[in-house]
Structure formats: C-alpha cells, structure tokens
C-alpha cells in the first residue's frame, strides 16, 4: 500500500519538532540597548550590581533563569538619541543573539528636537542591522513621561506617534514588540523618566514574556546536595546545605530574631536596630526546605539589612575560576523593603559585591508582591588572593519605615561556571 503524500501543512507539523531539536541554542546572555533607563540595569561601582530599578536586572528572575545579563552586553548610554544608538549598532551586534531595545525618548528633548521621521528612520535602520546580522530584536514600544520630563506640544505628539508606530509597523519587520505603556503611572517613577523598582518590574514583565518563548530551558537550581570535588564532582556546590535543611544554624544577636536557621547558615543584621525577624522553616516543593523570614519593627538607621549568609571555603578556588550564586526566592505582602537580593561578598584587599537585585536608594520601596523566581548573581572571576567570600541573601530596609512581609529562600548555593 502506498502511503498518502505529506501535504505542506502536515510536513510543517512533522518537521518543526525536528528543527527545534537541532537548532543551535541561543546565547542566554542577552543584549540590552538604549539610553539611561536601560543603563540603570547594571552598576559597576564596587563590583557588579544588577539594579532593581533597571528593567534588565529582572529578566533572569522573571523567566525562570532562562536568560542572564552582564556588563559586557549592556549597550545603553545615558542621554543617547536614536542617532547615537544607530551609530554604535555595528559594535552592539558583534556578539549575542537576542536584543532588548528601548530607545527614543531623548529624541524628544528640546536640545535634540528630532522630527518623527528622523526617529523612525534611525530605529528602522538599527533594527534592520540586528535582523541582517541574524539577531532576534525585542522592542519596548516607548513609555510615558511625567513630572519634570513631561512632554508638551509637537514633541508630545511625536512621542505618542512613535509609540503607535512601534506597535503598528515594527512587527512587520520581523521584530517582537512589547507594550508596557498602559501599565505605567507616575508612582512608578523616581523623576518622571527613570523608574523605581515597581516601574522597572512592570516593564520587565512585558519583556520577559517573549524571552520565555525564545528560551526553553530554565536555570538549574540545587535540588540535591553534591559537594564540590576537583576530581570526582567538579560541578558540585561550593557551599554546604543548599537545601536549607536542619535547624542548627546561628541567629546572631544583631538580627533581633527568634526561631530557627538552617544548618551551617547564619542570620545577622547590619544597621538593623529597631527591626525584628522571625526565622522559620517550611517544605520546599523543589527540594529541601525554605528558610523563611517574617519581618517586623522599624529600622532606625540608614542602610538597614537582614542577612542570610554562608562563608565559602577558599581552598576550592583557584585564580580564573568563575563563580556564581544561585537561589530560589519568594516574597509577599512586603512594605518598607527596598530590595531582596542574593550576592557574593568578596574580600580581596578591598570589599566588592556581585548582586542580583540591588536596591535603588534609601527610602525607595519595592512592590509588595507576591513574586517568586530564581536569582543568579553576576559572575565573579577569582584572583586566588581572596581572604573571604560569602554567599548571602539580603533584605534591604528603609530607615524610619515599618518593615513588614515574608521572604523565603531555598535551593541556595554557589558553584563554579564550567
């Protein structure tokens, strides 16, 4: 019996899973391009700090760790217009596969005063360069401005027309376009142009949706305990008890805390006077337990932080080793909290930090949640001369503001990036 011919639609359904299985994996280190709103995603003073008031810092958390960011792929410069963005595009497209683009608002400033057609042509040309280089462009379709950055007259008309052009025409070029504009309010901003954490999170939630579609594999978190061994388990954990089991850990007096802490870990406070914490444990469906914190009191000092920390063994590190921290983090009903982050605190003469979701500034509160997702620190390259490295989860308070809510941390470890 001769089988029926495979019609075009059937052939596509048959071939598509095969094509997916052999497609080259996308580089999960995504490119961020644009102006100061995107540049705010990463700070490099005293280490590498992924900042929670920049949209880029949230993409790993919101995508299940499918993507990451780095200073090397931050192609965003404060004050840049579409002309300057385009002038640098050849350098931007030298590496990476997926580009997150947000550009155009500086064209509207009186000092630049670009026409609508100039802005469109610059953006169209830059996106075409990305496509022709085999890249996947995602475009954020501009955002409203408030306060001192409120636009008026022709430039307000141009800004709104640019937003509509992004939505109606740019997808025709083969670009993915996302639209946070309807979600944004003046309360999401620090100054009417740059966001605080709640605004950055709204923008990032829109950008994260296509990233989840593009990147199929989430970040692998510690779901079992296998310690590092140079010969037998070079991919093992550099910190003990990643599943946060047991209750024999130490709650330091500085935490003003009660309850229990996981074996081998330490809870402490820094400038935490006036604030309190109840430390608790509960089952983690992804393996092991959560170390939980119920926050209370009112921090009376600036720079208040609650720390869950583990001091790594330096014997397992050599110069040029690349290290990162990983954790699953959850929070809900937060108030008076500036940020929830994991980091590597490195002492090597000076003290430097590698933070996954650093806070904006004293007094600026993050959205209350609930939120859950993985956090991954920036990569740290060892020198071999460190005197101390700590893996930490950090809750940032706000001076004089009652601190409330619940934070949970699980699947928490450091590892070498091989």
mmCIF file of C-alpha atoms in Angstrom:
data_model
loop_
_atom_site.group_PDB
_atom_site.id
_atom_site.type_symbol
_atom_site.label_atom_id
_atom_site.label_comp_id
_atom_site.label_asym_id
_atom_site.label_seq_id
_atom_site.Cartn_x
_atom_site.Cartn_y
_atom_site.Cartn_z
ATOM 1 C CA UNK A 1 0.000 0.000 0.000
ATOM 2 C CA UNK A 2 1.328 3.423 -0.966
ATOM 3 C CA UNK A 3 1.058 5.955 1.851
ATOM 4 C CA UNK A 4 -0.676 9.286 1.315
ATOM 5 C CA UNK A 5 1.525 12.209 0.310
ATOM 6 C CA UNK A 6 2.655 14.510 3.091
ATOM 7 C CA UNK A 7 0.887 17.803 2.386
ATOM 8 C CA UNK A 8 2.607 21.124 3.150
ATOM 9 C CA UNK A 9 0.790 21.695 6.453
ATOM 10 C CA UNK A 10 1.490 18.144 7.583
ATOM 11 C CA UNK A 11 5.115 18.408 6.545
ATOM 12 C CA UNK A 12 5.478 21.535 8.674
ATOM 13 C CA UNK A 13 3.986 19.830 11.738
ATOM 14 C CA UNK A 14 6.298 16.875 11.149
ATOM 15 C CA UNK A 15 9.478 18.850 10.563
ATOM 16 C CA UNK A 16 9.043 21.584 13.203
ATOM 17 C CA UNK A 17 9.953 19.440 16.261
ATOM 18 C CA UNK A 18 12.945 18.077 14.381
ATOM 19 C CA UNK A 19 14.098 21.602 13.549
ATOM 20 C CA UNK A 20 13.725 22.649 17.166
ATOM 21 C CA UNK A 21 15.742 19.693 18.350
ATOM 22 C CA UNK A 22 18.710 20.550 16.123
ATOM 23 C CA UNK A 23 18.563 24.373 16.383
ATOM 24 C CA UNK A 24 21.641 25.956 17.890
ATOM 25 C CA UNK A 25 20.820 27.033 21.460
ATOM 26 C CA UNK A 26 20.509 30.797 21.849
ATOM 27 C CA UNK A 27 23.099 32.643 23.919
ATOM 28 C CA UNK A 28 21.292 33.252 27.222
ATOM 29 C CA UNK A 29 23.415 36.355 27.882
ATOM 30 C CA UNK A 30 21.058 38.861 26.255
ATOM 31 C CA UNK A 31 21.970 42.308 24.915
ATOM 32 C CA UNK A 32 20.382 45.408 26.430
ATOM 33 C CA UNK A 33 20.425 48.512 24.220
ATOM 34 C CA UNK A 34 19.139 52.045 24.714
ATOM 35 C CA UNK A 35 19.565 55.040 27.000
ATOM 36 C CA UNK A 36 19.765 55.736 30.746
ATOM 37 C CA UNK A 37 16.584 53.817 31.528
ATOM 38 C CA UNK A 38 18.318 50.627 30.418
ATOM 39 C CA UNK A 39 21.791 51.659 31.622
ATOM 40 C CA UNK A 40 20.304 51.704 35.138
ATOM 41 C CA UNK A 41 20.094 47.891 34.965
ATOM 42 C CA UNK A 42 23.760 47.385 35.902
ATOM 43 C CA UNK A 43 26.131 49.292 38.169
ATOM 44 C CA UNK A 44 29.865 48.579 38.337
ATOM 45 C CA UNK A 45 30.971 50.651 41.314
ATOM 46 C CA UNK A 46 32.479 48.299 43.900
ATOM 47 C CA UNK A 47 31.767 45.124 41.938
ATOM 48 C CA UNK A 48 28.919 44.266 39.573
ATOM 49 C CA UNK A 49 25.464 45.261 40.754
ATOM 50 C CA UNK A 50 22.295 44.288 38.907
ATOM 51 C CA UNK A 51 19.969 47.123 39.954
ATOM 52 C CA UNK A 52 16.272 46.550 40.667
ATOM 53 C CA UNK A 53 15.338 49.977 39.216
ATOM 54 C CA UNK A 54 16.523 48.915 35.747
ATOM 55 C CA UNK A 55 14.348 46.530 33.736
ATOM 56 C CA UNK A 56 17.269 44.334 32.675
ATOM 57 C CA UNK A 57 18.006 43.132 36.205
ATOM 58 C CA UNK A 58 14.617 41.394 36.450
ATOM 59 C CA UNK A 59 14.723 39.235 33.315
ATOM 60 C CA UNK A 60 16.525 36.306 34.895
ATOM 61 C CA UNK A 61 14.141 36.288 37.864
ATOM 62 C CA UNK A 62 11.014 36.601 35.703
ATOM 63 C CA UNK A 63 11.985 33.990 33.097
ATOM 64 C CA UNK A 64 12.904 31.178 35.457
ATOM 65 C CA UNK A 65 16.563 31.984 34.902
ATOM 66 C CA UNK A 66 16.372 31.309 31.173
ATOM 67 C CA UNK A 67 18.441 34.433 30.458
ATOM 68 C CA UNK A 68 21.090 36.479 32.181
ATOM 69 C CA UNK A 69 22.662 39.907 31.742
ATOM 70 C CA UNK A 70 26.213 41.174 32.062
ATOM 71 C CA UNK A 71 28.183 44.429 31.819
ATOM 72 C CA UNK A 72 29.705 43.140 28.562
ATOM 73 C CA UNK A 73 26.265 43.098 26.890
ATOM 74 C CA UNK A 74 24.979 46.390 28.323
ATOM 75 C CA UNK A 75 24.856 48.590 25.214
ATOM 76 C CA UNK A 76 22.991 51.521 26.729
ATOM 77 C CA UNK A 77 24.299 55.043 27.300
ATOM 78 C CA UNK A 78 22.591 57.826 29.278
ATOM 79 C CA UNK A 79 21.416 60.653 27.052
ATOM 80 C CA UNK A 80 21.677 58.758 23.781
ATOM 81 C CA UNK A 81 19.329 59.582 20.945
ATOM 82 C CA UNK A 82 18.300 57.179 18.205
ATOM 83 C CA UNK A 83 21.117 58.648 16.066
ATOM 84 C CA UNK A 84 23.784 57.785 18.650
ATOM 85 C CA UNK A 85 22.222 54.369 19.229
ATOM 86 C CA UNK A 86 22.373 53.704 15.487
ATOM 87 C CA UNK A 87 25.961 54.949 15.207
ATOM 88 C CA UNK A 88 27.026 52.302 17.736
ATOM 89 C CA UNK A 89 24.942 49.448 16.326
ATOM 90 C CA UNK A 90 27.796 47.749 14.485
ATOM 91 C CA UNK A 91 29.621 47.324 17.804
ATOM 92 C CA UNK A 92 26.448 46.225 19.586
ATOM 93 C CA UNK A 93 25.756 43.364 17.179
ATOM 94 C CA UNK A 94 29.253 41.901 17.414
ATOM 95 C CA UNK A 95 28.084 39.347 19.996
ATOM 96 C CA UNK A 96 24.914 37.788 21.333
ATOM 97 C CA UNK A 97 21.665 36.527 19.822
ATOM 98 C CA UNK A 98 18.745 38.323 21.485
ATOM 99 C CA UNK A 99 18.482 42.106 21.829
ATOM 100 C CA UNK A 100 16.165 44.017 24.184
ATOM 101 C CA UNK A 101 15.813 47.565 22.773
ATOM 102 C CA UNK A 102 14.359 50.686 24.400
ATOM 103 C CA UNK A 103 15.237 53.945 22.632
ATOM 104 C CA UNK A 104 13.703 57.214 21.512
ATOM 105 C CA UNK A 105 12.748 59.418 24.442
ATOM 106 C CA UNK A 106 15.867 61.594 24.216
ATOM 107 C CA UNK A 107 14.936 62.498 20.631
ATOM 108 C CA UNK A 108 12.061 64.452 22.156
ATOM 109 C CA UNK A 109 14.189 66.723 24.366
ATOM 110 C CA UNK A 110 14.328 70.374 23.357
ATOM 111 C CA UNK A 111 18.118 70.147 22.970
ATOM 112 C CA UNK A 112 17.678 67.426 20.319
ATOM 113 C CA UNK A 113 14.212 68.113 18.889
ATOM 114 C CA UNK A 114 14.236 65.283 16.333
ATOM 115 C CA UNK A 115 11.446 65.045 13.806
ATOM 116 C CA UNK A 116 9.227 61.993 13.936
ATOM 117 C CA UNK A 117 10.535 60.763 10.589
ATOM 118 C CA UNK A 118 14.158 61.016 11.750
ATOM 119 C CA UNK A 119 13.425 58.927 14.830
ATOM 120 C CA UNK A 120 11.562 56.326 12.799
ATOM 121 C CA UNK A 121 14.279 56.013 10.190
ATOM 122 C CA UNK A 122 17.049 55.665 12.776
ATOM 123 C CA UNK A 123 15.176 52.964 14.663
ATOM 124 C CA UNK A 124 14.185 51.125 11.500
ATOM 125 C CA UNK A 125 17.786 51.123 10.272
ATOM 126 C CA UNK A 126 19.172 49.899 13.601
ATOM 127 C CA UNK A 127 16.646 47.094 13.897
ATOM 128 C CA UNK A 128 17.312 46.062 10.306
ATOM 129 C CA UNK A 129 21.018 45.801 11.150
ATOM 130 C CA UNK A 130 20.175 43.486 14.029
ATOM 131 C CA UNK A 131 17.972 41.315 11.820
ATOM 132 C CA UNK A 132 20.501 41.184 8.985
ATOM 133 C CA UNK A 133 23.137 40.031 11.483
ATOM 134 C CA UNK A 134 20.906 37.115 12.463
ATOM 135 C CA UNK A 135 19.820 38.620 15.781
ATOM 136 C CA UNK A 136 16.367 38.493 17.389
ATOM 137 C CA UNK A 137 15.224 42.030 18.268
ATOM 138 C CA UNK A 138 12.693 42.661 21.027
ATOM 139 C CA UNK A 139 11.477 46.261 21.164
ATOM 140 C CA UNK A 140 9.856 48.054 24.096
ATOM 141 C CA UNK A 141 7.375 50.425 22.453
ATOM 142 C CA UNK A 142 8.403 53.507 24.457
ATOM 143 C CA UNK A 143 6.889 54.711 27.716
ATOM 144 C CA UNK A 144 5.067 57.751 29.104
ATOM 145 C CA UNK A 145 6.948 60.509 30.914
ATOM 146 C CA UNK A 146 5.869 62.539 33.944
ATOM 147 C CA UNK A 147 6.953 65.355 36.229
ATOM 148 C CA UNK A 148 9.926 67.402 35.061
ATOM 149 C CA UNK A 149 10.118 65.217 31.944
ATOM 150 C CA UNK A 150 6.516 65.787 30.873
ATOM 151 C CA UNK A 151 6.403 66.438 27.131
ATOM 152 C CA UNK A 152 4.232 69.094 25.521
ATOM 153 C CA UNK A 153 3.337 70.398 22.085
ATOM 154 C CA UNK A 154 4.769 68.778 18.976
ATOM 155 C CA UNK A 155 7.202 66.549 20.838
ATOM 156 C CA UNK A 156 4.372 65.059 22.908
ATOM 157 C CA UNK A 157 2.540 64.371 19.638
ATOM 158 C CA UNK A 158 5.723 62.827 18.207
ATOM 159 C CA UNK A 159 6.296 60.690 21.295
ATOM 160 C CA UNK A 160 2.783 59.273 21.178
ATOM 161 C CA UNK A 161 3.021 58.754 17.423
ATOM 162 C CA UNK A 162 6.331 56.913 17.898
ATOM 163 C CA UNK A 163 4.651 54.617 20.416
ATOM 164 C CA UNK A 164 1.869 53.821 17.947
ATOM 165 C CA UNK A 165 4.391 53.275 15.129
ATOM 166 C CA UNK A 166 6.300 50.779 17.248
ATOM 167 C CA UNK A 167 3.083 48.832 17.774
ATOM 168 C CA UNK A 168 1.638 49.026 14.277
ATOM 169 C CA UNK A 169 4.651 48.848 11.953
ATOM 170 C CA UNK A 170 7.751 47.448 13.675
ATOM 171 C CA UNK A 171 6.311 43.891 13.986
ATOM 172 C CA UNK A 172 6.124 43.868 10.176
ATOM 173 C CA UNK A 173 9.941 43.982 10.059
ATOM 174 C CA UNK A 174 10.143 40.712 11.980
ATOM 175 C CA UNK A 175 10.687 42.241 15.417
ATOM 176 C CA UNK A 176 8.940 41.314 18.664
ATOM 177 C CA UNK A 177 7.262 44.377 20.210
ATOM 178 C CA UNK A 178 6.036 44.667 23.820
ATOM 179 C CA UNK A 179 3.910 47.463 25.272
ATOM 180 C CA UNK A 180 4.237 48.359 28.992
ATOM 181 C CA UNK A 181 2.874 51.904 28.361
ATOM 182 C CA UNK A 182 -0.714 51.217 29.579
ATOM 183 C CA UNK A 183 0.609 49.816 32.882
ATOM 184 C CA UNK A 184 2.754 52.791 33.884
ATOM 185 C CA UNK A 185 1.754 55.516 36.353
ATOM 186 C CA UNK A 186 3.633 58.476 37.818
ATOM 187 C CA UNK A 187 4.091 56.492 41.040
ATOM 188 C CA UNK A 188 6.340 54.031 39.172
ATOM 189 C CA UNK A 189 8.985 56.706 38.537
ATOM 190 C CA UNK A 190 11.724 58.383 40.546
ATOM 191 C CA UNK A 191 11.754 61.576 38.487
ATOM 192 C CA UNK A 192 9.199 61.126 35.714
ATOM 193 C CA UNK A 193 11.634 59.438 33.311
ATOM 194 C CA UNK A 194 13.598 56.857 35.322
ATOM 195 C CA UNK A 195 11.780 54.204 37.296
ATOM 196 C CA UNK A 196 11.866 52.956 40.811
ATOM 197 C CA UNK A 197 11.659 49.168 41.322
ATOM 198 C CA UNK A 198 7.870 48.905 40.794
ATOM 199 C CA UNK A 199 8.123 50.579 37.370
ATOM 200 C CA UNK A 200 11.142 48.554 36.278
ATOM 201 C CA UNK A 201 9.318 45.367 37.276
ATOM 202 C CA UNK A 202 6.277 46.301 35.147
ATOM 203 C CA UNK A 203 8.462 46.952 32.105
ATOM 204 C CA UNK A 204 10.403 43.735 32.654
ATOM 205 C CA UNK A 205 7.270 41.594 32.989
ATOM 206 C CA UNK A 206 6.290 42.645 29.479
ATOM 207 C CA UNK A 207 9.786 41.967 28.118
ATOM 208 C CA UNK A 208 10.038 38.615 29.897
ATOM 209 C CA UNK A 209 7.099 37.031 28.076
ATOM 210 C CA UNK A 210 8.821 36.668 24.667
ATOM 211 C CA UNK A 211 12.076 35.653 26.358
ATOM 212 C CA UNK A 212 10.286 32.672 27.907
ATOM 213 C CA UNK A 213 9.042 31.712 24.451
ATOM 214 C CA UNK A 214 12.515 32.005 22.930
ATOM 215 C CA UNK A 215 14.471 30.200 25.646
ATOM 216 C CA UNK A 216 13.044 26.833 26.521
ATOM 217 C CA UNK A 217 15.294 25.697 29.360
ATOM 218 C CA UNK A 218 15.080 27.313 32.813
ATOM 219 C CA UNK A 219 18.018 27.703 35.166
ATOM 220 C CA UNK A 220 19.013 24.547 37.048
ATOM 221 C CA UNK A 221 18.888 25.208 40.781
ATOM 222 C CA UNK A 222 20.254 22.944 43.524
ATOM 223 C CA UNK A 223 17.646 20.248 44.144
ATOM 224 C CA UNK A 224 20.075 17.847 45.822
ATOM 225 C CA UNK A 225 23.348 18.164 47.706
ATOM 226 C CA UNK A 226 26.581 17.142 45.979
ATOM 227 C CA UNK A 227 29.617 18.962 47.288
ATOM 228 C CA UNK A 228 32.486 20.117 45.096
ATOM 229 C CA UNK A 229 35.336 17.703 44.489
ATOM 230 C CA UNK A 230 38.007 18.702 41.985
ATOM 231 C CA UNK A 231 38.296 15.153 40.595
ATOM 232 C CA UNK A 232 35.012 13.427 41.292
ATOM 233 C CA UNK A 233 32.462 16.271 41.231
ATOM 234 C CA UNK A 234 33.927 19.465 39.708
ATOM 235 C CA UNK A 235 30.395 20.784 39.249
ATOM 236 C CA UNK A 236 29.498 20.256 42.905
ATOM 237 C CA UNK A 237 28.370 23.029 45.218
ATOM 238 C CA UNK A 238 30.919 25.313 46.840
ATOM 239 C CA UNK A 239 28.633 25.870 49.819
ATOM 240 C CA UNK A 240 27.154 23.257 52.135
ATOM 241 C CA UNK A 241 23.471 22.520 52.741
ATOM 242 C CA UNK A 242 21.953 24.069 49.596
ATOM 243 C CA UNK A 243 18.585 22.538 50.528
ATOM 244 C CA UNK A 244 18.461 24.595 53.745
ATOM 245 C CA UNK A 245 17.815 21.559 55.942
ATOM 246 C CA UNK A 246 18.049 21.413 59.716
ATOM 247 C CA UNK A 247 17.723 23.966 62.491
ATOM 248 C CA UNK A 248 21.249 24.139 63.917
ATOM 249 C CA UNK A 249 22.260 27.382 62.190
ATOM 250 C CA UNK A 250 23.048 30.553 64.114
ATOM 251 C CA UNK A 251 20.790 33.574 64.567
ATOM 252 C CA UNK A 252 23.125 36.366 65.646
ATOM 253 C CA UNK A 253 22.028 38.902 68.233
ATOM 254 C CA UNK A 254 22.309 41.645 65.582
ATOM 255 C CA UNK A 255 19.289 40.147 63.769
ATOM 256 C CA UNK A 256 16.924 40.819 66.693
ATOM 257 C CA UNK A 257 15.492 37.467 65.724
ATOM 258 C CA UNK A 258 13.653 34.448 67.028
ATOM 259 C CA UNK A 259 13.064 30.997 65.564
ATOM 260 C CA UNK A 260 15.373 28.628 63.686
ATOM 261 C CA UNK A 261 18.047 28.773 60.967
ATOM 262 C CA UNK A 262 19.255 26.074 58.554
ATOM 263 C CA UNK A 263 22.368 24.060 59.437
ATOM 264 C CA UNK A 264 25.632 25.830 58.626
ATOM 265 C CA UNK A 265 23.982 29.165 57.827
ATOM 266 C CA UNK A 266 23.932 32.400 59.779
ATOM 267 C CA UNK A 267 21.284 35.114 60.115
ATOM 268 C CA UNK A 268 22.571 38.552 61.053
ATOM 269 C CA UNK A 269 21.558 42.187 60.879
ATOM 270 C CA UNK A 270 23.502 45.244 59.835
ATOM 271 C CA UNK A 271 22.207 48.653 60.962
ATOM 272 C CA UNK A 272 19.135 46.581 61.891
ATOM 273 C CA UNK A 273 18.322 48.310 65.197
ATOM 274 C CA UNK A 274 14.572 48.670 65.635
ATOM 275 C CA UNK A 275 13.759 45.956 63.085
ATOM 276 C CA UNK A 276 12.982 42.349 64.010
ATOM 277 C CA UNK A 277 12.645 38.984 62.295
ATOM 278 C CA UNK A 278 11.033 35.626 62.997
ATOM 279 C CA UNK A 279 13.052 32.903 61.270
ATOM 280 C CA UNK A 280 11.116 29.799 60.265
ATOM 281 C CA UNK A 281 11.314 26.714 58.048
ATOM 282 C CA UNK A 282 8.785 25.144 55.687
ATOM 283 C CA UNK A 283 8.848 22.454 52.971
ATOM 284 C CA UNK A 284 10.107 23.452 49.523
ATOM 285 C CA UNK A 285 8.371 21.531 46.704
ATOM 286 C CA UNK A 286 11.533 21.867 44.578
ATOM 287 C CA UNK A 287 13.619 20.034 47.170
ATOM 288 C CA UNK A 288 14.547 20.522 50.804
ATOM 289 C CA UNK A 289 13.143 23.420 52.784
ATOM 290 C CA UNK A 290 12.743 27.168 52.634
ATOM 291 C CA UNK A 291 14.473 29.378 55.126
ATOM 292 C CA UNK A 292 11.773 31.924 55.853
ATOM 293 C CA UNK A 293 11.759 35.373 57.415
ATOM 294 C CA UNK A 294 8.790 37.260 58.817
ATOM 295 C CA UNK A 295 9.780 40.902 59.062
ATOM 296 C CA UNK A 296 8.746 43.356 61.772
ATOM 297 C CA UNK A 297 9.670 46.511 63.648
ATOM 298 C CA UNK A 298 11.043 49.744 62.198
ATOM 299 C CA UNK A 299 14.711 50.220 61.227
ATOM 300 C CA UNK A 300 16.057 53.327 62.897
ATOM 301 C CA UNK A 301 19.337 53.595 60.937
ATOM 302 C CA UNK A 302 20.151 54.119 57.279
ATOM 303 C CA UNK A 303 21.431 51.126 55.323
ATOM 304 C CA UNK A 304 19.500 48.513 57.305
ATOM 305 C CA UNK A 305 19.938 44.941 56.048
ATOM 306 C CA UNK A 306 18.990 41.462 57.151
ATOM 307 C CA UNK A 307 21.483 38.815 56.014
ATOM 308 C CA UNK A 308 21.352 35.054 55.479
ATOM 309 C CA UNK A 309 24.967 34.091 54.828
ATOM 310 C CA UNK A 310 27.488 31.296 54.375
ATOM 311 C CA UNK A 311 31.285 31.662 54.278
ATOM 312 C CA UNK A 312 32.811 29.663 51.423
ATOM 313 C CA UNK A 313 35.965 27.557 51.659
ATOM 314 C CA UNK A 314 38.686 29.284 49.635
ATOM 315 C CA UNK A 315 40.595 26.002 49.319
ATOM 316 C CA UNK A 316 38.286 25.025 46.460
ATOM 317 C CA UNK A 317 39.039 28.132 44.374
ATOM 318 C CA UNK A 318 41.936 28.995 42.083
ATOM 319 C CA UNK A 319 42.756 32.053 40.027
ATOM 320 C CA UNK A 320 40.495 32.446 36.958
ATOM 321 C CA UNK A 321 37.730 30.241 38.365
ATOM 322 C CA UNK A 322 34.327 31.763 37.596
ATOM 323 C CA UNK A 323 31.843 31.631 40.460
ATOM 324 C CA UNK A 324 28.148 32.435 40.742
ATOM 325 C CA UNK A 325 25.458 32.167 43.411
ATOM 326 C CA UNK A 326 22.019 30.652 42.774
ATOM 327 C CA UNK A 327 18.800 30.640 44.789
ATOM 328 C CA UNK A 328 15.053 30.439 44.577
ATOM 329 C CA UNK A 329 13.494 33.454 46.276
ATOM 330 C CA UNK A 330 9.899 34.279 47.161
ATOM 331 C CA UNK A 331 8.239 37.229 48.868
ATOM 332 C CA UNK A 332 4.777 38.520 49.660
ATOM 333 C CA UNK A 333 2.986 41.351 51.471
ATOM 334 C CA UNK A 334 6.128 43.481 51.602
ATOM 335 C CA UNK A 335 6.194 47.048 52.857
ATOM 336 C CA UNK A 336 9.168 49.107 53.932
ATOM 337 C CA UNK A 337 11.502 46.845 51.881
ATOM 338 C CA UNK A 338 13.912 48.380 49.380
ATOM 339 C CA UNK A 339 15.080 45.131 47.822
ATOM 340 C CA UNK A 340 15.534 41.363 48.120
ATOM 341 C CA UNK A 341 18.769 40.140 46.542
ATOM 342 C CA UNK A 342 21.377 37.429 46.662
ATOM 343 C CA UNK A 343 25.049 38.294 46.287
ATOM 344 C CA UNK A 344 28.673 37.284 46.577
ATOM 345 C CA UNK A 345 30.591 39.457 49.042
ATOM 346 C CA UNK A 346 34.286 39.240 48.193
ATOM 347 C CA UNK A 347 37.176 40.485 50.324
ATOM 348 C CA UNK A 348 40.400 40.765 48.326
ATOM 349 C CA UNK A 349 42.114 43.790 49.818
ATOM 350 C CA UNK A 350 39.008 45.861 49.101
ATOM 351 C CA UNK A 351 35.465 44.506 49.548
ATOM 352 C CA UNK A 352 33.392 44.098 46.400
ATOM 353 C CA UNK A 353 29.887 42.831 45.752
ATOM 354 C CA UNK A 354 28.195 40.853 42.982
ATOM 355 C CA UNK A 355 24.468 41.481 43.478
ATOM 356 C CA UNK A 356 21.494 40.087 41.595
ATOM 357 C CA UNK A 357 18.794 42.656 42.517
ATOM 358 C CA UNK A 358 20.393 45.562 44.365
ATOM 359 C CA UNK A 359 18.061 48.269 45.682
ATOM 360 C CA UNK A 360 17.787 51.786 44.261
ATOM 361 C CA UNK A 361 18.398 54.093 47.226
ATOM 362 C CA UNK A 362 17.402 54.601 50.841
ATOM 363 C CA UNK A 363 13.649 55.000 51.218
ATOM 364 C CA UNK A 364 12.511 53.745 47.805
ATOM 365 C CA UNK A 365 10.300 50.718 48.381
ATOM 366 C CA UNK A 366 9.842 47.723 46.089
ATOM 367 C CA UNK A 367 6.465 46.367 45.002
ATOM 368 C CA UNK A 368 4.810 44.210 47.686
ATOM 369 C CA UNK A 369 4.497 41.025 45.621
ATOM 370 C CA UNK A 370 3.765 38.176 45.693
ATOM 371 C CA UNK A 371 6.685 37.239 43.456
ATOM 372 C CA UNK A 372 8.820 34.122 43.112
ATOM 373 C CA UNK A 373 11.706 33.127 40.908
ATOM 374 C CA UNK A 374 15.378 32.223 40.717
ATOM 375 C CA UNK A 375 18.153 34.705 41.322
ATOM 376 C CA UNK A 376 21.622 34.363 39.817
ATOM 377 C CA UNK A 377 24.480 36.609 40.852
ATOM 378 C CA UNK A 378 26.789 38.291 38.364
ATOM 379 C CA UNK A 379 29.750 36.099 37.523
ATOM 380 C CA UNK A 380 32.824 36.613 39.699
ATOM 381 C CA UNK A 381 36.296 35.695 38.407
ATOM 382 C CA UNK A 382 38.541 34.585 41.261
ATOM 383 C CA UNK A 383 42.029 36.020 41.705
ATOM 384 C CA UNK A 384 43.374 33.365 44.052
ATOM 385 C CA UNK A 385 44.241 36.062 46.617
ATOM 386 C CA UNK A 386 40.819 36.435 48.273
ATOM 387 C CA UNK A 387 40.677 36.313 52.066
ATOM 388 C CA UNK A 388 36.908 35.800 52.327
ATOM 389 C CA UNK A 389 33.901 35.119 50.098
ATOM 390 C CA UNK A 390 30.385 34.987 51.469
ATOM 391 C CA UNK A 391 27.228 33.868 49.708
ATOM 392 C CA UNK A 392 24.386 35.994 51.047
ATOM 393 C CA UNK A 393 20.667 36.648 50.739
ATOM 394 C CA UNK A 394 19.913 40.247 51.695
ATOM 395 C CA UNK A 395 16.716 42.060 52.663
ATOM 396 C CA UNK A 396 17.081 45.854 52.498
ATOM 397 C CA UNK A 397 15.052 48.012 54.876
ATOM 398 C CA UNK A 398 14.147 51.708 54.717
ATOM 399 C CA UNK A 399 15.119 53.994 57.578
ATOM 400 C CA UNK A 400 12.155 55.054 59.696
ATOM 401 C CA UNK A 401 9.645 52.977 57.704
ATOM 402 C CA UNK A 402 7.917 49.983 59.365
ATOM 403 C CA UNK A 403 9.121 46.804 57.670
ATOM 404 C CA UNK A 404 6.634 44.009 57.078
ATOM 405 C CA UNK A 405 6.159 40.921 54.944
ATOM 406 C CA UNK A 406 7.539 37.433 54.367
ATOM 407 C CA UNK A 407 10.669 36.434 52.418
ATOM 408 C CA UNK A 408 11.704 32.833 51.693
ATOM 409 C CA UNK A 409 14.964 31.452 50.297
ATOM 410 C CA UNK A 410 15.645 27.910 49.079
ATOM 411 C CA UNK A 411 17.859 25.891 46.687
ATOM 412 C CA UNK A 412 20.675 28.252 47.682
ATOM 413 C CA UNK A 413 24.291 27.560 46.704
ATOM 414 C CA UNK A 414 27.418 28.773 44.940
ATOM 415 C CA UNK A 415 29.097 26.897 42.102
ATOM 416 C CA UNK A 416 31.820 27.194 39.501
ATOM 417 C CA UNK A 417 30.750 28.069 35.979
ATOM 418 C CA UNK A 418 32.481 25.396 33.909
#
